[in-house]
Coordinates of N, CA, C and O in Angstrom, one line a residue:
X1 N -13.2 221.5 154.8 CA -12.2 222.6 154.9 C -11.5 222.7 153.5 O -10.9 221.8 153.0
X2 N -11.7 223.8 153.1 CA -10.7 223.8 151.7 C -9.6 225.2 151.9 O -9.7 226.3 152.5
X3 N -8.7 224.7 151.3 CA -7.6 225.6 151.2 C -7.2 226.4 149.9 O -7.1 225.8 148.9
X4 N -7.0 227.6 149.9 CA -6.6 228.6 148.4 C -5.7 228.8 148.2 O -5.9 229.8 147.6
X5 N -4.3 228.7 148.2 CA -3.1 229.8 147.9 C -3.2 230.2 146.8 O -3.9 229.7 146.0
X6 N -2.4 231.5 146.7 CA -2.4 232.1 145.5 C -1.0 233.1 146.0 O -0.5 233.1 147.2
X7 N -0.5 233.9 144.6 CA 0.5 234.8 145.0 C 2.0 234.8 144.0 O 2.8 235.6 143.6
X8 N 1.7 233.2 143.7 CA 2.8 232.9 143.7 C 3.5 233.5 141.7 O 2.8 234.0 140.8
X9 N 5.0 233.1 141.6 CA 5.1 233.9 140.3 C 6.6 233.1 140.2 O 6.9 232.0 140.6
X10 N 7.4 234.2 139.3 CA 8.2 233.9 138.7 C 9.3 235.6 138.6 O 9.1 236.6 137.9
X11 N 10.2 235.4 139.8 CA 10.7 236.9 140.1 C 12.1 236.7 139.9 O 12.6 235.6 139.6
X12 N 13.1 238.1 140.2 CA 14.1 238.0 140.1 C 15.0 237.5 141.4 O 14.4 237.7 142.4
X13 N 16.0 237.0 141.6 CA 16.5 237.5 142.8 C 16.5 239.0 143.6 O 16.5 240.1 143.0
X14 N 16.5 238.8 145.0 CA 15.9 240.1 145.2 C 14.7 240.3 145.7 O 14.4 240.5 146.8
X15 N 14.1 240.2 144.7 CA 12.6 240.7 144.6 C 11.6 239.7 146.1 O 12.1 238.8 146.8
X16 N 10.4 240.3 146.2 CA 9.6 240.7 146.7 C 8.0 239.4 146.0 O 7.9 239.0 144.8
X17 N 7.3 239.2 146.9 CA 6.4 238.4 146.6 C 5.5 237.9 148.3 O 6.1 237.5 149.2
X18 N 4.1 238.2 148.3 CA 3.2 237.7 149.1 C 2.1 236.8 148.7 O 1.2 237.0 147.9
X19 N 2.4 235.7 149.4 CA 1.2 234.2 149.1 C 0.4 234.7 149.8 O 0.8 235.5 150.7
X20 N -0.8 234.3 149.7 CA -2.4 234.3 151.1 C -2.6 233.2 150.7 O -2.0 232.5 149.8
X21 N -3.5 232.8 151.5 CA -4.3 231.4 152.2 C -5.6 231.7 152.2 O -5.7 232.5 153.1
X22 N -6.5 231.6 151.8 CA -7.6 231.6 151.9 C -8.9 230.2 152.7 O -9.8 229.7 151.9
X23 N -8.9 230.0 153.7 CA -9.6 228.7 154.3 C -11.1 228.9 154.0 O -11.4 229.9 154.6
X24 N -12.2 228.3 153.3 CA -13.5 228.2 153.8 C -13.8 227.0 154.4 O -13.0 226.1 154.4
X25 N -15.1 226.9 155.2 CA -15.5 225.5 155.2 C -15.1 225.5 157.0 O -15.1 224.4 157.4
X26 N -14.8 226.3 157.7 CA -14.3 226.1 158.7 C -14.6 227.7 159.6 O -15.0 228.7 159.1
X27 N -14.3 227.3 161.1 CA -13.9 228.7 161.3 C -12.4 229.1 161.6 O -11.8 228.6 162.5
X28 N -11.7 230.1 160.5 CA -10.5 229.6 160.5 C -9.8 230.7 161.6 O -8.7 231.1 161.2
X29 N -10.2 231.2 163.0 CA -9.8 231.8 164.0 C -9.5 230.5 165.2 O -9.2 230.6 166.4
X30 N -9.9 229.1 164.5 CA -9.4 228.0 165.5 C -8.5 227.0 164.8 O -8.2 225.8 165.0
X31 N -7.9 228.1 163.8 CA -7.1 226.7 163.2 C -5.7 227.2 163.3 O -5.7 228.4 163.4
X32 N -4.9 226.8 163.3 CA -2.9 227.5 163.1 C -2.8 227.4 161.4 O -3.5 226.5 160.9
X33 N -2.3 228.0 160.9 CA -2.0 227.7 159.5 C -0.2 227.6 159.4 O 0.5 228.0 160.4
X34 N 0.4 227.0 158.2 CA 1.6 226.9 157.9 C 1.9 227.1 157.1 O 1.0 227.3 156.3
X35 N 3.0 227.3 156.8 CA 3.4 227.7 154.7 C 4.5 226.0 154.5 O 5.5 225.9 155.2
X36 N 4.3 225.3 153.9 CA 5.4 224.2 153.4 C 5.9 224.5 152.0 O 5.2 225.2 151.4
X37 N 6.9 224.1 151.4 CA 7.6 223.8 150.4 C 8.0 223.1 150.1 O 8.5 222.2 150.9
X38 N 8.1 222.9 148.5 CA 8.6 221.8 147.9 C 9.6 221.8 147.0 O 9.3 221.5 145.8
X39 N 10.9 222.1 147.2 CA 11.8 222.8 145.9 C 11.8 221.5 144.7 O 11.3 220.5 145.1
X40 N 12.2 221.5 143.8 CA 12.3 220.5 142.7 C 12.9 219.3 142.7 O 14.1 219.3 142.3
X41 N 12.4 218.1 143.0 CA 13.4 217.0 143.4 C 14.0 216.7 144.7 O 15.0 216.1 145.0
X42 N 13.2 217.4 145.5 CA 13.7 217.1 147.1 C 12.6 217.5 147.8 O 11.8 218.2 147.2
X43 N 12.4 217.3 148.9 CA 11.3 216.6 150.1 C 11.1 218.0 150.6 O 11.7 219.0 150.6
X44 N 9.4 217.5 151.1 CA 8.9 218.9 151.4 C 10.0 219.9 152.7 O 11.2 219.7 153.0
X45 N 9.4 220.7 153.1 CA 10.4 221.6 154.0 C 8.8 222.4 154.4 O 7.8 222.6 153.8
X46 N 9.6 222.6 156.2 CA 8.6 223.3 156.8 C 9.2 225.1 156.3 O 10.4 225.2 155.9
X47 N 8.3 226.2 156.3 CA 8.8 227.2 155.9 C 8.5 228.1 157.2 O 9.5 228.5 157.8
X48 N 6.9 228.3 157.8 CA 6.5 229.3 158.6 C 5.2 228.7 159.3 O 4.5 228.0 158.6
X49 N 5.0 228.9 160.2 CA 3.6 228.7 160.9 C 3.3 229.8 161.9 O 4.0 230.4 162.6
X50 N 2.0 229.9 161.8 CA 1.7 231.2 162.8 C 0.0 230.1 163.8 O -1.0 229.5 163.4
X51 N 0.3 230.5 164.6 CA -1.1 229.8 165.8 C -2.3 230.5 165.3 O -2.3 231.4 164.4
X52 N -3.3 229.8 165.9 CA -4.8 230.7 165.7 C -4.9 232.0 166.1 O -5.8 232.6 165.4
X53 N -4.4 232.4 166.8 CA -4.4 233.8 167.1 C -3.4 235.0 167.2 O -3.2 236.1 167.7
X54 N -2.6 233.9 166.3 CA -1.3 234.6 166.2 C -0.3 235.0 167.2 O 0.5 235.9 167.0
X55 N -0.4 234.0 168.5 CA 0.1 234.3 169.5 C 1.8 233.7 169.4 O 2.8 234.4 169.4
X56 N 1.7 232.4 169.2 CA 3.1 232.1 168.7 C 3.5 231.6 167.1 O 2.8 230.8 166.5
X57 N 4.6 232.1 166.7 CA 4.9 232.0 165.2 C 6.3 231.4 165.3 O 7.2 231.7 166.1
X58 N 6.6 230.3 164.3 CA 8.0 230.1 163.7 C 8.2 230.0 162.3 O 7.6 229.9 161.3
X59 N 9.1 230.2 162.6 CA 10.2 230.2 161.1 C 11.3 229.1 160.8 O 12.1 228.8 161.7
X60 N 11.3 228.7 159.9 CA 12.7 228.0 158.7 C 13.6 228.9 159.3 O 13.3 230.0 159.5
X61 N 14.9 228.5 159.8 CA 16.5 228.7 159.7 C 16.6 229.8 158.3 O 16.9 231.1 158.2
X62 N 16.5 229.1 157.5 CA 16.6 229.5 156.4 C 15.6 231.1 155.8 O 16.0 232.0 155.1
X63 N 14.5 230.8 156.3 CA 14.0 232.1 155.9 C 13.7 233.7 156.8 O 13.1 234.7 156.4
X64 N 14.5 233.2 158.5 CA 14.2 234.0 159.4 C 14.9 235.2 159.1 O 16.2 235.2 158.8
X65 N 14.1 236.4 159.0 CA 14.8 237.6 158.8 C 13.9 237.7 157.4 O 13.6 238.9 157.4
X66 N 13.5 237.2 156.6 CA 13.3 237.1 155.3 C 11.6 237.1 155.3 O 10.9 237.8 154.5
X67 N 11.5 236.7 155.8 CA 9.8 236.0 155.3 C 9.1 236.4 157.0 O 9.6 236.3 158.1
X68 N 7.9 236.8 156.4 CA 6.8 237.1 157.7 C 5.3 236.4 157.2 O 4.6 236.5 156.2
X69 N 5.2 235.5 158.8 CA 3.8 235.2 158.4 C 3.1 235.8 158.8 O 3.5 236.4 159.9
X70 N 1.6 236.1 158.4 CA 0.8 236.9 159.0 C -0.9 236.1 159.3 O -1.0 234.9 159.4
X71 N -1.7 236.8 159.3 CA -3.5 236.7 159.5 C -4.2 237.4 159.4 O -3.6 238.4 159.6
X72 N -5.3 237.6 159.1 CA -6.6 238.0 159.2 C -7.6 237.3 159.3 O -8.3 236.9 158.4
X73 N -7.7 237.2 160.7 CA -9.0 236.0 160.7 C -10.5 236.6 160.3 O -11.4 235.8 160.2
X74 N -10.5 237.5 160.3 CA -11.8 238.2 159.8 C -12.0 238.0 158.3 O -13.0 237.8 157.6
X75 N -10.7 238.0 157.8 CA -10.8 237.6 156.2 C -10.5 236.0 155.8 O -10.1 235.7 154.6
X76 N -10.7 235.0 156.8 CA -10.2 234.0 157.1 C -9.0 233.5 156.0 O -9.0 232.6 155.2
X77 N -7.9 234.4 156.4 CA -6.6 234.3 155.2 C -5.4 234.4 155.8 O -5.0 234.4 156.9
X78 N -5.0 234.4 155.1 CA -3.6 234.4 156.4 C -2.2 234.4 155.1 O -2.6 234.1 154.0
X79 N -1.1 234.6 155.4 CA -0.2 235.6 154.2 C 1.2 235.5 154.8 O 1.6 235.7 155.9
X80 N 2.1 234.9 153.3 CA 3.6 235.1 153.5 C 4.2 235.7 153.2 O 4.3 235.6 152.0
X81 N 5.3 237.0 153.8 CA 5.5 238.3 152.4 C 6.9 237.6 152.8 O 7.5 237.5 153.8
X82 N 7.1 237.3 151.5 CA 8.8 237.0 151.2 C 9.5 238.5 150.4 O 9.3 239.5 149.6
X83 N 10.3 238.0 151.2 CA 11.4 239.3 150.7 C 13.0 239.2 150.2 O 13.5 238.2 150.7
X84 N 13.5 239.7 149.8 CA 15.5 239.3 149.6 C 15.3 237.7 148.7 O 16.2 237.0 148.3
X85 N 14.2 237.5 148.7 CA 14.2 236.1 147.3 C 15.4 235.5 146.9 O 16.3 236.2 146.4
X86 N 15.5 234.3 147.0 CA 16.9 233.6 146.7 C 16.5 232.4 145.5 O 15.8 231.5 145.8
X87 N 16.9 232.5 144.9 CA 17.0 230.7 143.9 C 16.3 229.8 144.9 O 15.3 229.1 144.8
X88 N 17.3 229.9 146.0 CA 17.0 228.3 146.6 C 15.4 228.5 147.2 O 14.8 227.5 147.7
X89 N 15.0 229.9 147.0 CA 13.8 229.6 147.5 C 12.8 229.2 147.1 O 11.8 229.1 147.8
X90 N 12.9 228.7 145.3 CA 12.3 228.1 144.7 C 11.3 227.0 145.2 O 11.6 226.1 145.9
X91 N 9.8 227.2 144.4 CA 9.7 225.5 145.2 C 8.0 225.9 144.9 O 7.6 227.0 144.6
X92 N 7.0 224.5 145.0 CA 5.7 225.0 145.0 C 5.4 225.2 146.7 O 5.4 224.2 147.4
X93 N 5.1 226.3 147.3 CA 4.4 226.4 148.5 C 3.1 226.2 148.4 O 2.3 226.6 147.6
X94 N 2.9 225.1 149.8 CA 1.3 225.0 150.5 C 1.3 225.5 151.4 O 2.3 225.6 152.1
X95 N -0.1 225.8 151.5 CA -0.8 226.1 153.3 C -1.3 225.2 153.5 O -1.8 224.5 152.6
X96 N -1.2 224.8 155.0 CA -1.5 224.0 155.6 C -2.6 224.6 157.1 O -2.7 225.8 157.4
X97 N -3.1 223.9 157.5 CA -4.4 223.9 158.9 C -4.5 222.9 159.7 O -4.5 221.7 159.4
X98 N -4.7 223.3 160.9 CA -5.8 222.2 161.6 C -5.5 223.5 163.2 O -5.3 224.7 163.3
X99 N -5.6 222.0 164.4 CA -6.1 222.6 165.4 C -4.7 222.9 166.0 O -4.6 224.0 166.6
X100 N -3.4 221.7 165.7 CA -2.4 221.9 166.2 C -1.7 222.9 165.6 O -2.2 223.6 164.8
X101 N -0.3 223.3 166.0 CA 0.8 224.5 165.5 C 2.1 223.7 165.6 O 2.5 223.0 166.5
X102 N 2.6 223.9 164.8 CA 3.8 222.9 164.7 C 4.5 223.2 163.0 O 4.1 223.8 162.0
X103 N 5.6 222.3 163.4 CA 6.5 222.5 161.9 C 6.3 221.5 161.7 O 6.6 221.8 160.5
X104 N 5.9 220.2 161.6 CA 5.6 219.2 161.2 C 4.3 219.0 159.8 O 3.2 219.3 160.2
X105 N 4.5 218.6 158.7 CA 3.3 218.1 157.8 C 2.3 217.2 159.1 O 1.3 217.6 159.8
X106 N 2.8 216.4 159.0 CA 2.0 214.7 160.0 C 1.1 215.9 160.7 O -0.1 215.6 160.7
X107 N 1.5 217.3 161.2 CA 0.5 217.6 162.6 C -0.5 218.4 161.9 O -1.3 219.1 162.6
X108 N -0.7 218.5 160.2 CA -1.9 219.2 159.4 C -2.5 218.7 158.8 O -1.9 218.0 158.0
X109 N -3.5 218.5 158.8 CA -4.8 217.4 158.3 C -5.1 218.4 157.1 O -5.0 217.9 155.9
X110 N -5.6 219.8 157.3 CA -6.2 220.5 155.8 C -4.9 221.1 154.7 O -4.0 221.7 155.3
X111 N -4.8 220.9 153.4 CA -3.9 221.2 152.9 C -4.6 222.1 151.4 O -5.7 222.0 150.8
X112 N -3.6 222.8 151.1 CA -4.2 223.5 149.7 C -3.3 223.3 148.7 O -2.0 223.1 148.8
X113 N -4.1 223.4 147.6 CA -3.1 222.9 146.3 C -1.8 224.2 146.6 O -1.8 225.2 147.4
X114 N -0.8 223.7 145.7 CA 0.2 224.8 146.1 C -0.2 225.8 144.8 O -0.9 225.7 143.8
X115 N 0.7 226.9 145.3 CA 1.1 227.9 144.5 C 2.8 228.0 143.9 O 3.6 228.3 144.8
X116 N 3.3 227.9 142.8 CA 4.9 227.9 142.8 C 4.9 229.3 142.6 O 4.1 230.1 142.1
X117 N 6.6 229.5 143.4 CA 7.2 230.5 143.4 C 8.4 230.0 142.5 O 8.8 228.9 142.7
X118 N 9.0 230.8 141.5 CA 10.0 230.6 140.6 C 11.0 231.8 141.2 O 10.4 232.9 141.3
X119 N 12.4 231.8 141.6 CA 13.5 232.7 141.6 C 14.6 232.3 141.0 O 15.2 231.3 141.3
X120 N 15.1 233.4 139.9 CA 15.8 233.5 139.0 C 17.2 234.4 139.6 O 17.2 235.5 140.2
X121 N 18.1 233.8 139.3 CA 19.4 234.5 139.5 C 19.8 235.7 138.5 O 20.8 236.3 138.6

């Protein structure tokens, strides 16, 4: 199983930004995917997870209202649109996979290099 993100940049406060996920190597209509983060000098953080079929989804405290996860299992990809961008949202984001759904790293076995998002005040 390999994992892709991409998306990521260097924006203002405010602004607007969507990661995708891209999974091969798998069928990824049986996997849940997640978004994690890593801000600079401090421990990952769960961000968003959405189930294999998109049946149940959560969110970060921090990013509800803000950030929507999404899917396309046909395009086996799956997508974070951040929105209202804050500094603190800084950080390199990964996607994560497997069979389980959860906020937990421990419960994702496939992981993709990250993508960094930079937000500027």
């Amino acid at each position: 199983v390999q994992l892709q993100a991409s998306g990521g940049g260097s924006v203002q406060a405010g602004a607007s930004l969507t990661l995708s996920c891209r999974l091969s190597g798998h069928t990824f209509g049986a996997l849940a995917v997640a978004w994690f983060r890593r801000p600079a000098g401090k421990e990952r953080e769960f961000v968003a997870a959405i189930s294999n079929q998109a049946v149940s989804i959560k969110y970060a405290d921090s990013v509800k209202g803000r950030f929507t996860i999404s899917r396309e299992n046909a395009l086996n990809t799956a997508y974070l649109q951040m929105t209202d961008l804050r500094p603190e949202d800084t950080g390199l984001y990964h996607c994560a996979s497997d069979y389980t759904f959860g906020v937990f790293p421990d419960q994702y076995n496939y992981w993709g290099k990250g993508t960094l998002v930079t937000v500027s005040s």
